XYZ file of N, CA and C in Angstrom:
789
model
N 112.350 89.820 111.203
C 112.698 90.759 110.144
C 111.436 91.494 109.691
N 111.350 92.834 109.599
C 110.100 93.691 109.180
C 109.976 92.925 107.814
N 110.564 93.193 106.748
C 109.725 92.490 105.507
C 109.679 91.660 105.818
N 109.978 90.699 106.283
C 109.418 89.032 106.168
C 107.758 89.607 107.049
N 107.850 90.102 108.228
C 106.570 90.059 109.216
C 105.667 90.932 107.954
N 105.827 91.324 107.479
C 105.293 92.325 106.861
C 104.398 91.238 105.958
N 105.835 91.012 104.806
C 104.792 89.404 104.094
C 104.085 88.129 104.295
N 104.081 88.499 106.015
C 103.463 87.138 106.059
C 102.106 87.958 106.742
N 101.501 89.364 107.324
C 100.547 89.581 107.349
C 99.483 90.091 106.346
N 100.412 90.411 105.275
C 100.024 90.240 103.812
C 99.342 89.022 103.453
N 99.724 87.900 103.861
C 99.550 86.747 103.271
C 98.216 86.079 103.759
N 98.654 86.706 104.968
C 97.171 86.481 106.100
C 96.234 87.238 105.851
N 96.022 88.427 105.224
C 95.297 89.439 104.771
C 94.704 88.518 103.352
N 95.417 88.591 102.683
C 94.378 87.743 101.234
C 94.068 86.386 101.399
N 94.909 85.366 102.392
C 93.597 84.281 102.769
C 92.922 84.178 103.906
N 92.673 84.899 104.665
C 91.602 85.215 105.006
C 90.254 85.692 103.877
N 90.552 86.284 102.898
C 89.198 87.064 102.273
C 88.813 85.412 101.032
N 90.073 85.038 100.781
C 89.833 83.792 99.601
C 89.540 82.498 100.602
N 89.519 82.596 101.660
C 89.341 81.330 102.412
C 87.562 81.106 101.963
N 86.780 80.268 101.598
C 85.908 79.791 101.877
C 85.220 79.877 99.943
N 86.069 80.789 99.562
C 85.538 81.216 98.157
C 86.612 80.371 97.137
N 86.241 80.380 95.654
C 87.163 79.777 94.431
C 88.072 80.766 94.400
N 89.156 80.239 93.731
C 90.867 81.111 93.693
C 90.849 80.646 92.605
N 91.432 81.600 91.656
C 91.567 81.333 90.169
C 92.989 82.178 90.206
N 94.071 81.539 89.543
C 95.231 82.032 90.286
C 95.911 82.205 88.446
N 96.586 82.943 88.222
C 97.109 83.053 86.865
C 98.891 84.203 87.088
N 99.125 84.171 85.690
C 100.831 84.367 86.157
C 100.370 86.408 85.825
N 99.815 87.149 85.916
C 99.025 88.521 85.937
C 98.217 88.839 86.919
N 98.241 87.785 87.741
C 96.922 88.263 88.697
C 96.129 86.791 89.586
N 95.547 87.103 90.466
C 94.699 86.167 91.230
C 93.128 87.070 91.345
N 92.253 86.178 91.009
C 91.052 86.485 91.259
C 90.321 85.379 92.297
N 89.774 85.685 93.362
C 88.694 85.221 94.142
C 87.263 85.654 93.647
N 86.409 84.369 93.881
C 85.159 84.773 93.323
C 83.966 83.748 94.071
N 82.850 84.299 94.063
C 81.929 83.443 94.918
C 80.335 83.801 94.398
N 79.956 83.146 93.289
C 78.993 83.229 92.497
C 77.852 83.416 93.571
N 77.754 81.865 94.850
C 76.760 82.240 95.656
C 76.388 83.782 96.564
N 77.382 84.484 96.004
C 77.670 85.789 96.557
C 77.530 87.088 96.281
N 77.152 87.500 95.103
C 78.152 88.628 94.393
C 77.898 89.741 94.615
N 77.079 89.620 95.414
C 77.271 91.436 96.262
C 78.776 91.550 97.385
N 78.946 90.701 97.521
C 79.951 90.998 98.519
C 81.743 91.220 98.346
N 81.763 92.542 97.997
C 83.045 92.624 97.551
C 84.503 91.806 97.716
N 84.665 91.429 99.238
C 85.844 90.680 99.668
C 85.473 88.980 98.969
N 84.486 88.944 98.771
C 84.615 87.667 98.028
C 84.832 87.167 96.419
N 84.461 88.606 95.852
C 84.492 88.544 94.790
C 85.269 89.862 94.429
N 86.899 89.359 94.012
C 88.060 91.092 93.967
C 89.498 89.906 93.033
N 90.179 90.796 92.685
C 91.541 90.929 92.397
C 92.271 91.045 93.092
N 93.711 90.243 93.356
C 94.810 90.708 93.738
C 95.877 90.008 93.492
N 96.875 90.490 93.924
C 98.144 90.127 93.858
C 98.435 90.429 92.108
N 98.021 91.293 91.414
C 98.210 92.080 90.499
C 99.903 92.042 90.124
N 100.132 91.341 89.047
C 101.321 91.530 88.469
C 101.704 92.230 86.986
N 100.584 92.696 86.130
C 100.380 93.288 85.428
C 101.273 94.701 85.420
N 102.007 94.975 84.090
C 102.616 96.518 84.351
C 102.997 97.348 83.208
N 102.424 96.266 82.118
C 102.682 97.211 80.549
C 100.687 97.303 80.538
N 100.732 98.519 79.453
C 99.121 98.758 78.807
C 98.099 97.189 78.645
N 99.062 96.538 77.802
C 98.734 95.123 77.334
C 98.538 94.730 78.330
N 99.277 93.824 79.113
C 99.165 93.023 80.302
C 97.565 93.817 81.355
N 97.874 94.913 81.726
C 96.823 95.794 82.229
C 95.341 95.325 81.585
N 95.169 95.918 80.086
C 93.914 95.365 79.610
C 93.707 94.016 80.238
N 94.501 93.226 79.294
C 94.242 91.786 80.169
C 93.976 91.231 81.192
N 94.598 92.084 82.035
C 93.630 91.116 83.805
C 92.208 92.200 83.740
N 92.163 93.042 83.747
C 91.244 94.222 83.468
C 89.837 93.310 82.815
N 90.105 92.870 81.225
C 89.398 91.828 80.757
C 88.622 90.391 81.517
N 89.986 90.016 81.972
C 89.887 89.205 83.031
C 88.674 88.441 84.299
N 89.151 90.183 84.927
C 88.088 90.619 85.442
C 86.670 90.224 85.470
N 86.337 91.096 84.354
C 85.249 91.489 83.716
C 84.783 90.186 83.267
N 85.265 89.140 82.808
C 85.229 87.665 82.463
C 84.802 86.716 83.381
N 85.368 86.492 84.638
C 85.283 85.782 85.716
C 84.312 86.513 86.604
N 84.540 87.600 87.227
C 83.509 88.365 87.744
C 81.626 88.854 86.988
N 82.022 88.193 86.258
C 80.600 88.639 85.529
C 79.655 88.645 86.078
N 79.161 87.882 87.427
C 78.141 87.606 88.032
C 77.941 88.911 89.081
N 79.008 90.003 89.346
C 78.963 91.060 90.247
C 78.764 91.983 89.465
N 78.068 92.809 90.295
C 77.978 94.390 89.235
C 79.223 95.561 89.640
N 80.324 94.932 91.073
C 81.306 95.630 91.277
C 82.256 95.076 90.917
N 83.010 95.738 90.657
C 84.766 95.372 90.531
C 85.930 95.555 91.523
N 86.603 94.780 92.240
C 87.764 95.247 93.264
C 88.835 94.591 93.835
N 90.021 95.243 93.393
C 91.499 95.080 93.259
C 92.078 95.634 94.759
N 92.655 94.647 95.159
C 93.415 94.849 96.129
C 94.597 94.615 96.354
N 95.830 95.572 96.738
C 97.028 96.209 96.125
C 97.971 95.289 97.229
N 99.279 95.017 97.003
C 99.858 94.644 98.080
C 101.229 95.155 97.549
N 102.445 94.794 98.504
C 103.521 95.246 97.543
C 104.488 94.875 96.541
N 104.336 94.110 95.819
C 104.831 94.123 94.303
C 104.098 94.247 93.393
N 102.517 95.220 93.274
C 101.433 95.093 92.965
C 102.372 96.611 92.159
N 102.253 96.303 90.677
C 102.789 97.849 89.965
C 102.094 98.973 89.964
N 102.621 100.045 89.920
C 102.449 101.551 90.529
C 101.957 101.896 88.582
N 101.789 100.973 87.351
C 101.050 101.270 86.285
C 99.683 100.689 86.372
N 99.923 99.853 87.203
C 98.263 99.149 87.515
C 97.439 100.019 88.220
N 97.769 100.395 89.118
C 97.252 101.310 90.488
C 96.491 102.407 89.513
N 97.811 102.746 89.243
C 97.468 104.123 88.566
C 96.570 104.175 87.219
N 95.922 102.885 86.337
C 95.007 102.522 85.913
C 93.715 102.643 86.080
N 93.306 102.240 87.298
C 92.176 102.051 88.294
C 92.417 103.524 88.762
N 93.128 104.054 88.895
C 92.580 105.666 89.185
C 91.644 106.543 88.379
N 92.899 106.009 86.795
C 91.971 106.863 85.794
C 91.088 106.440 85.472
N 90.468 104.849 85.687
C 89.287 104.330 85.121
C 87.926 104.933 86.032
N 88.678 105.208 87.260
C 86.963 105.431 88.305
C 87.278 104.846 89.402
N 87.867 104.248 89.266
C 87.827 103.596 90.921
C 88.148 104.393 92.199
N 87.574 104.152 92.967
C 88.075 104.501 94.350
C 88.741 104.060 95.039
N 89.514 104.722 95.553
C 90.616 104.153 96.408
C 89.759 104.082 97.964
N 90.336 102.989 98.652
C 90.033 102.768 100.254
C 91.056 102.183 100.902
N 91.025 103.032 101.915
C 92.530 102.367 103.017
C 91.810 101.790 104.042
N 92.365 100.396 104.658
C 92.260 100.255 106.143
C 93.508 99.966 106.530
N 93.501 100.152 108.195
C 94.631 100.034 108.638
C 94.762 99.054 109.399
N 96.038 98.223 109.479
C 96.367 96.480 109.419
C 97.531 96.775 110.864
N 96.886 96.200 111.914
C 97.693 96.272 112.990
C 97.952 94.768 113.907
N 98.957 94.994 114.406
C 99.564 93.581 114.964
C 99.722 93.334 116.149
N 99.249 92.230 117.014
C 99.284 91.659 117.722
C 100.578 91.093 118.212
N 101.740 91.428 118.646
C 102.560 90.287 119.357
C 102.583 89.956 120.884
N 102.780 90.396 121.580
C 102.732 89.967 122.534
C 101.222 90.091 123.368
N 101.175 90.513 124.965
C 100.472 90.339 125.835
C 99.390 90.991 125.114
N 97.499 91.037 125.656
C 96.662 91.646 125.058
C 96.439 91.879 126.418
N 95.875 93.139 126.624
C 95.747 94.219 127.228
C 94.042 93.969 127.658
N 93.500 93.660 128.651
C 91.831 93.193 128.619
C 91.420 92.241 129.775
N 90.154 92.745 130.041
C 89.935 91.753 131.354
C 88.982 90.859 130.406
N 88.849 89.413 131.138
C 87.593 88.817 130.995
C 86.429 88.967 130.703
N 85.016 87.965 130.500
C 84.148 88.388 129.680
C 83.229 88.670 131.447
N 83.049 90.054 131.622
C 81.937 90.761 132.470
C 81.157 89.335 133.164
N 80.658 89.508 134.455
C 79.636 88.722 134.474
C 78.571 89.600 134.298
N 77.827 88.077 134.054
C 76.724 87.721 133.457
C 76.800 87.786 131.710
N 77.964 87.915 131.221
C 78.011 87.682 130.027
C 78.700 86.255 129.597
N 78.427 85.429 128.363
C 78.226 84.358 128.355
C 79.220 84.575 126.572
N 79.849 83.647 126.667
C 80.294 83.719 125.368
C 80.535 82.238 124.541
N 79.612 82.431 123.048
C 79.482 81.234 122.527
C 79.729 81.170 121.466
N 80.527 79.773 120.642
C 80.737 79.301 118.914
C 79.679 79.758 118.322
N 79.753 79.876 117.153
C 78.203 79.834 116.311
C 78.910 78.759 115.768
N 77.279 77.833 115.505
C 77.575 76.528 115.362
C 76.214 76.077 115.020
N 75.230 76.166 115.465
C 73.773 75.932 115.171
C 73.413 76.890 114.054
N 72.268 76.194 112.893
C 71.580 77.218 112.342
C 71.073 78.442 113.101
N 70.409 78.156 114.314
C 69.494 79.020 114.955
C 70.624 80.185 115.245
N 71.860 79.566 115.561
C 73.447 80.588 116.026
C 73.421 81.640 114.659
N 73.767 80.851 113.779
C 73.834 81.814 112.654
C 72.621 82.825 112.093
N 71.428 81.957 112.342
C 70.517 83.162 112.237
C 70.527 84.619 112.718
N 70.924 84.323 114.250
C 70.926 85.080 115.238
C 72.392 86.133 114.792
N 73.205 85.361 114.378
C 74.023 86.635 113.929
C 74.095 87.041 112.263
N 73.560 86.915 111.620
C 72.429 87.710 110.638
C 71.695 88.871 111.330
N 71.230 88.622 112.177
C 70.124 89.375 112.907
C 71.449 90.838 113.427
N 72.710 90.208 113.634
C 73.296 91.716 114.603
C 73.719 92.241 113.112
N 74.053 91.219 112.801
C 75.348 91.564 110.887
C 74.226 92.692 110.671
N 72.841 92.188 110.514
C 71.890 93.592 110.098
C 71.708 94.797 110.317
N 71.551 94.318 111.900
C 71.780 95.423 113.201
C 73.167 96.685 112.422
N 74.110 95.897 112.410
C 75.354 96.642 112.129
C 75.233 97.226 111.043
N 75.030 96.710 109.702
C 74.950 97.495 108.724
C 74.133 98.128 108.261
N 72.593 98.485 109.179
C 71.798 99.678 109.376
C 72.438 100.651 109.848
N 73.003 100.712 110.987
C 73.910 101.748 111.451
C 74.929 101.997 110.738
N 75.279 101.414 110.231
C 76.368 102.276 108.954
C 75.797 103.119 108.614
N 75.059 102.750 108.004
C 73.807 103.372 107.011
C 74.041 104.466 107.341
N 73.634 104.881 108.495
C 73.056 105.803 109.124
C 73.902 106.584 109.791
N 75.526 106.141 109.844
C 76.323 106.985 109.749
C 76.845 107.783 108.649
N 76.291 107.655 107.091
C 76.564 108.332 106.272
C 77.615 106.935 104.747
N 77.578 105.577 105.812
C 78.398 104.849 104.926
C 77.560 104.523 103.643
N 78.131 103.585 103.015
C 77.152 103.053 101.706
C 75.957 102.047 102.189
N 74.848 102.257 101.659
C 73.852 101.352 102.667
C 73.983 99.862 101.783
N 73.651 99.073 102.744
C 73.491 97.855 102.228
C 72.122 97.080 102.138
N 71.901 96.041 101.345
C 70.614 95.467 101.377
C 70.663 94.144 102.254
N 68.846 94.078 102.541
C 69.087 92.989 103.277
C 69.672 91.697 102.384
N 69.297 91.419 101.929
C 69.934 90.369 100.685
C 71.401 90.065 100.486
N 71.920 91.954 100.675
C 73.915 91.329 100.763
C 73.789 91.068 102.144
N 73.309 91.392 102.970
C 73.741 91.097 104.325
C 73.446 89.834 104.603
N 72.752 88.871 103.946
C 72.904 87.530 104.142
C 73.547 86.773 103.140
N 74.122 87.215 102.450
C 75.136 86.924 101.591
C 76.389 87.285 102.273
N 76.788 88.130 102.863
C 77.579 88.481 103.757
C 78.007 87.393 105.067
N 76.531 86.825 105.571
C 77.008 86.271 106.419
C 77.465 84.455 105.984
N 77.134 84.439 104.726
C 76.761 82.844 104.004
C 78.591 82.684 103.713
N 78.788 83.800 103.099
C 80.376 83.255 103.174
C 81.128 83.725 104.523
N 80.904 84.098 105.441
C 81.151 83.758 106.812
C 80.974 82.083 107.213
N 79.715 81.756 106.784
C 79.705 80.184 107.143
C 80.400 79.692 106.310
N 80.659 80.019 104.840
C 81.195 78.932 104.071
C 83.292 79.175 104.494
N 83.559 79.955 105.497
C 84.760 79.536 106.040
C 84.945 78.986 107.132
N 83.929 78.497 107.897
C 83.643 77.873 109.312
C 84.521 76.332 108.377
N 84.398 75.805 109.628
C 85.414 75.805 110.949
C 86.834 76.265 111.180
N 87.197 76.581 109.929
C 88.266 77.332 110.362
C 88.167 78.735 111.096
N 87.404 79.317 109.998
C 87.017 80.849 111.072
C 86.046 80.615 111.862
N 86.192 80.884 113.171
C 85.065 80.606 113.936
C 84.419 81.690 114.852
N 83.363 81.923 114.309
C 82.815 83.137 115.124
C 82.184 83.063 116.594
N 82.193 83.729 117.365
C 81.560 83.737 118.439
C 80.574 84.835 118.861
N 79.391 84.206 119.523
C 78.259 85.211 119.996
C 78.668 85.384 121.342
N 78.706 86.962 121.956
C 78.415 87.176 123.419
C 76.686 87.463 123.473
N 76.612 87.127 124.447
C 75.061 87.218 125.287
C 75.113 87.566 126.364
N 73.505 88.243 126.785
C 73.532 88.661 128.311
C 72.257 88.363 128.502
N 71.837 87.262 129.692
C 70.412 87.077 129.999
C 69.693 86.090 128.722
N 70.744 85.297 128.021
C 69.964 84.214 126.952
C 69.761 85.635 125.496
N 70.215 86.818 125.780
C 69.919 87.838 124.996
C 71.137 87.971 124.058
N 71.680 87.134 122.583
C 72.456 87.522 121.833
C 73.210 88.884 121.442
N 74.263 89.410 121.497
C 74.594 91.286 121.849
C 75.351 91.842 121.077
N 76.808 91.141 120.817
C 77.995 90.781 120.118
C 78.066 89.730 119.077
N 79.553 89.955 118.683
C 80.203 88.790 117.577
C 81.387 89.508 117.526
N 82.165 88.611 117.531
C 83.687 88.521 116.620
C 83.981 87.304 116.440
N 85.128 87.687 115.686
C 85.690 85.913 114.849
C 87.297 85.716 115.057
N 87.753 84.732 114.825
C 89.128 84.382 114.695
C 89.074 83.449 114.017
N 90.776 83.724 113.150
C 91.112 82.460 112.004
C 92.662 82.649 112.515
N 93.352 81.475 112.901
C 94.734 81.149 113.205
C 95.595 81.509 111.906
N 95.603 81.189 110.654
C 95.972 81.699 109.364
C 97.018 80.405 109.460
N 97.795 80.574 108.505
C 98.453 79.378 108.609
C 100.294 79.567 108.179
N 100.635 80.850 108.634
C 101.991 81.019 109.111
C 102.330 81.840 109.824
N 101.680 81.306 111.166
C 101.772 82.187 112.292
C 101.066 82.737 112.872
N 100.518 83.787 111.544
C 99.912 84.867 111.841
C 98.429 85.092 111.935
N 97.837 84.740 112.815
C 96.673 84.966 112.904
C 95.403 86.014 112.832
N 94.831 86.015 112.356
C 93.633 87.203 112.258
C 91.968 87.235 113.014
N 91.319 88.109 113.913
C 90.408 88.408 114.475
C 89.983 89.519 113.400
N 88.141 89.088 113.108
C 87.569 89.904 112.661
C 86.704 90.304 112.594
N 85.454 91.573 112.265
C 84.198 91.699 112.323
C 83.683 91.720 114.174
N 84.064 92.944 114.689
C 83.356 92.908 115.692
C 82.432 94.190 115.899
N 81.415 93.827 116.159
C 80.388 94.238 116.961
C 79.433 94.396 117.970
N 79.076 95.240 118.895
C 78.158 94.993 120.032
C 76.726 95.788 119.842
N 75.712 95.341 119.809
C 74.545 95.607 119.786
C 74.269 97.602 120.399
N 74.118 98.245 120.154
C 73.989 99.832 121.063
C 74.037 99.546 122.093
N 72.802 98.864 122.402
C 72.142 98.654 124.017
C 73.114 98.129 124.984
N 74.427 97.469 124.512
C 75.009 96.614 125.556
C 76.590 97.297 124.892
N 76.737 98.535 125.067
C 78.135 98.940 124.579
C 78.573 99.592 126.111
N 79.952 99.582 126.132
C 80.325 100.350 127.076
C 80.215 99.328 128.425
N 80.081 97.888 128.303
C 79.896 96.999 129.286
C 81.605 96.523 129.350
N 82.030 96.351 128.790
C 83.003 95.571 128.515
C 83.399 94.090 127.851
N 82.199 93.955 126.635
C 81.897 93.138 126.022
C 83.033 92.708 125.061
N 83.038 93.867 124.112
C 83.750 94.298 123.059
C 84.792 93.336 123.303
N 85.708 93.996 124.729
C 87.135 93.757 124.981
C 87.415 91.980 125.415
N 86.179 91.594 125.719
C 86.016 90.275 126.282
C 86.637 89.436 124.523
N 85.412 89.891 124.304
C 85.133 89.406 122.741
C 86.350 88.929 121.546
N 87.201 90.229 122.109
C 88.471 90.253 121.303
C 89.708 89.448 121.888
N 89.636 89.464 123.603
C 90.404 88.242 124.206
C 89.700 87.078 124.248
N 89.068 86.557 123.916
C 88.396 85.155 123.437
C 88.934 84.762 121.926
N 88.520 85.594 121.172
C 89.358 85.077 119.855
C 90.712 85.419 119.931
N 91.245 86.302 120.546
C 92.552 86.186 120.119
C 93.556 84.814 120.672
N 92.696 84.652 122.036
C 93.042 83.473 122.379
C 92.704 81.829 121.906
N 91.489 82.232 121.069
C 91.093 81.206 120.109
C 92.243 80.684 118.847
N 92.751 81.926 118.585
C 93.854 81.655 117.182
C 95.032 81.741 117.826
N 95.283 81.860 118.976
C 96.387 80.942 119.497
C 96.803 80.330 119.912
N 95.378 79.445 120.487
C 95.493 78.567 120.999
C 95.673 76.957 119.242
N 95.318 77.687 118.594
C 95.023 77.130 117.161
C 96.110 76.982 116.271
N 97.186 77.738 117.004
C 98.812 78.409 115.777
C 99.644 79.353 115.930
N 97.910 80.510 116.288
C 99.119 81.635 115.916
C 100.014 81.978 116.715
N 100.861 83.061 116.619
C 101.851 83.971 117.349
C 101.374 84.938 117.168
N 101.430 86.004 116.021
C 101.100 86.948 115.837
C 99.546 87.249 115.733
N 98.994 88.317 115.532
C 97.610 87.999 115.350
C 97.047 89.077 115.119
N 96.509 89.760 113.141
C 96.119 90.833 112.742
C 95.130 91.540 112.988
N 94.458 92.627 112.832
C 93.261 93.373 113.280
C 93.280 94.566 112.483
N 91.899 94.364 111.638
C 91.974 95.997 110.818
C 91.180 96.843 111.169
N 91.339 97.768 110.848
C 90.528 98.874 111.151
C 90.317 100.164 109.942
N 89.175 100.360 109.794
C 89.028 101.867 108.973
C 89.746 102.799 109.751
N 90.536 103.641 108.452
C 91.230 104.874 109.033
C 91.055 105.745 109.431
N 89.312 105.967 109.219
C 88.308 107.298 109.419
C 87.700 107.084 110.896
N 87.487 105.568 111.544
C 86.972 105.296 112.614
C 87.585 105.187 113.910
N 86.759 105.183 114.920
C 87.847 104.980 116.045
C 87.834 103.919 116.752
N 87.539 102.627 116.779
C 88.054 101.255 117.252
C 89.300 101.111 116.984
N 90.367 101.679 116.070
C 91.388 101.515 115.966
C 92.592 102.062 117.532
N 91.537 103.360 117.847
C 92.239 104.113 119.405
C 91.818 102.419 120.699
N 90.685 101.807 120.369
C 90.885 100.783 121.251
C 91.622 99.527 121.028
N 91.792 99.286 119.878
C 92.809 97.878 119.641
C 94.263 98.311 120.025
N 94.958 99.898 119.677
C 96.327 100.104 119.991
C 96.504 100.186 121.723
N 95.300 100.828 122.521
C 95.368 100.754 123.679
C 95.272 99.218 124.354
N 94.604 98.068 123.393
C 95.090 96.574 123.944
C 96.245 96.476 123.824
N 96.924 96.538 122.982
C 98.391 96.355 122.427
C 98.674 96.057 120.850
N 97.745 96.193 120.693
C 98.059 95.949 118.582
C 98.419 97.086 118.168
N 99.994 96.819 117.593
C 100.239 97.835 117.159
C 99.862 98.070 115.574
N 100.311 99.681 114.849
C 99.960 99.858 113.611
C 100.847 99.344 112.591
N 100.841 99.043 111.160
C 101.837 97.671 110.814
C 101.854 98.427 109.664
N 100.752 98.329 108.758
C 100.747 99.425 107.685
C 99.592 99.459 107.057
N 99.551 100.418 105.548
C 97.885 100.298 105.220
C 97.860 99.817 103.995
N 96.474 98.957 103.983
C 96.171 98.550 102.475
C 95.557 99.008 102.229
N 95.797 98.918 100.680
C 95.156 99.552 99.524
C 94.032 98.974 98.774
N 92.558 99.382 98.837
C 91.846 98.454 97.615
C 91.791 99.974 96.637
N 91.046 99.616 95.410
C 90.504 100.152 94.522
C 88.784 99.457 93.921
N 88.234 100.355 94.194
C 86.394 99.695 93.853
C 85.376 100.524 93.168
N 84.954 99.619 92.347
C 84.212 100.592 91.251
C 83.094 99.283 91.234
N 81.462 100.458 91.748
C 80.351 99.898 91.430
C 79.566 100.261 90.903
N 78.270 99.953 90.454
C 77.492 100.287 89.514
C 77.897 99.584 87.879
């Protein structure tokens, strides 16, 4: 049934981001939060927003601002019984709206094997995780430098700390070529069904090998070999990895909504 599939990649969508962080759960709202963190938005946000008079609104709003104190951002993420007076709150307050787009996995994945001479491994060792710090960096310089919001080194290892603090369930993997670390992606089985792959990247130097695609049939086969059936994948709406996940076979499912206000 579409709504049911619908709510259960929903479901997989917000624990995935609360997996590894505190859940503070109330009858107005759920907040995730991760003090060791607080640059990092997905760890520290709102959702499942039930708020829909002025009153109620202030109040998680307050909320917020209460529990989150340790971040200098704020961010609400919308799903659907999330009220269209809340939304529209966070418009007039400042926030920005951001879409990504949430696509699904059912059947066959579309992809050859990992290239030879490429080598694909758990992170599991400190020295593992260092090493992917080192690409996480890699990656979010090049944002940078595509015009995105830059990041510091400081969130970017905060970034990767609650990556570890959801291990072993999410489990990331390094590709290599020549003992030379290149890649990463991750998989988390989720826990009704629906599984999620996330965060991939390949180093410049080693793009266009056929890494990527390896990368993404390793975890996807990781979280199903783990549970899933289904198995999510997002993508920015502005970028184009999304033209390569639909050409594996993930199709488009629908888009979420955050709202984020920093400074």
């Amino acid at each position: 049934m579409p709504g049911e599939l619908l709510a259960r990649v929903f479901e997989t969508v917000l624990g995935y981001l609360a997996l590894g962080n505190e859940v503070i759960d109330g009858p107005l709202g759920c907040f995730v939060r991760n003090p060791d963190a607080p640059n990092v938005y997905d760890a520290n946000h709102g959702t499942r927003v039930r708020a829909s008079t002025p009153k109620e609104i202030n109040t998680v709003l307050e909320r917020s601002d209460e529990l989150l104190s340790a971040s200098r951002h704020r961010q609400f993420i919308i799903d659907g019984a999330t009220p269209p007076t809340f939304e529209a709150r966070l418009a007039l307050d400042g926030y920005e709206r951001r879409d990504e787009l949430a696509m699904l996995l059912e059947g066959d994945l579309a992809g050859g094997s990992a290239p030879r001479g490429v080598t694909i491994r758990p992170v599991e060792s400190d020295a593992d995780w260092a090493s992917l710090q080192d690409l996480f960096r890699m990656d979010h310089v090049e944002e940078a430098q595509e015009g995105r919001e830059p990041i510091s080194d400081e969130t970017t290892r905060q970034v990767v700390a609650t990556k570890r603090y959801k291990a072993p369930a999410l489990a990331f993997w390094l590709a290599s070529v020549k003992r030379t670390d290149c890649a990463f992606f991750s998989a988390w089985p989720g826990t009704n069904g629906v599984g999620k792959v996330e965060d991939l990247f390949t180093h410049p130097d080693y793009r266009h090998r056929g890494i990527a695609t390896a990368l993404i049939r390793h975890s996807v086969d990781d979280a199903r070999a783990r549970g899933a059936k289904g198995v999510n994948i997002s993508a920015r709406i502005d970028d184009t990895p999304k033209d390569m996940y639909a050409a594996m076979g993930f199709r488009p499912l629908c888009v979420i909504r955050s709202w984020l206000k920093t400074g």
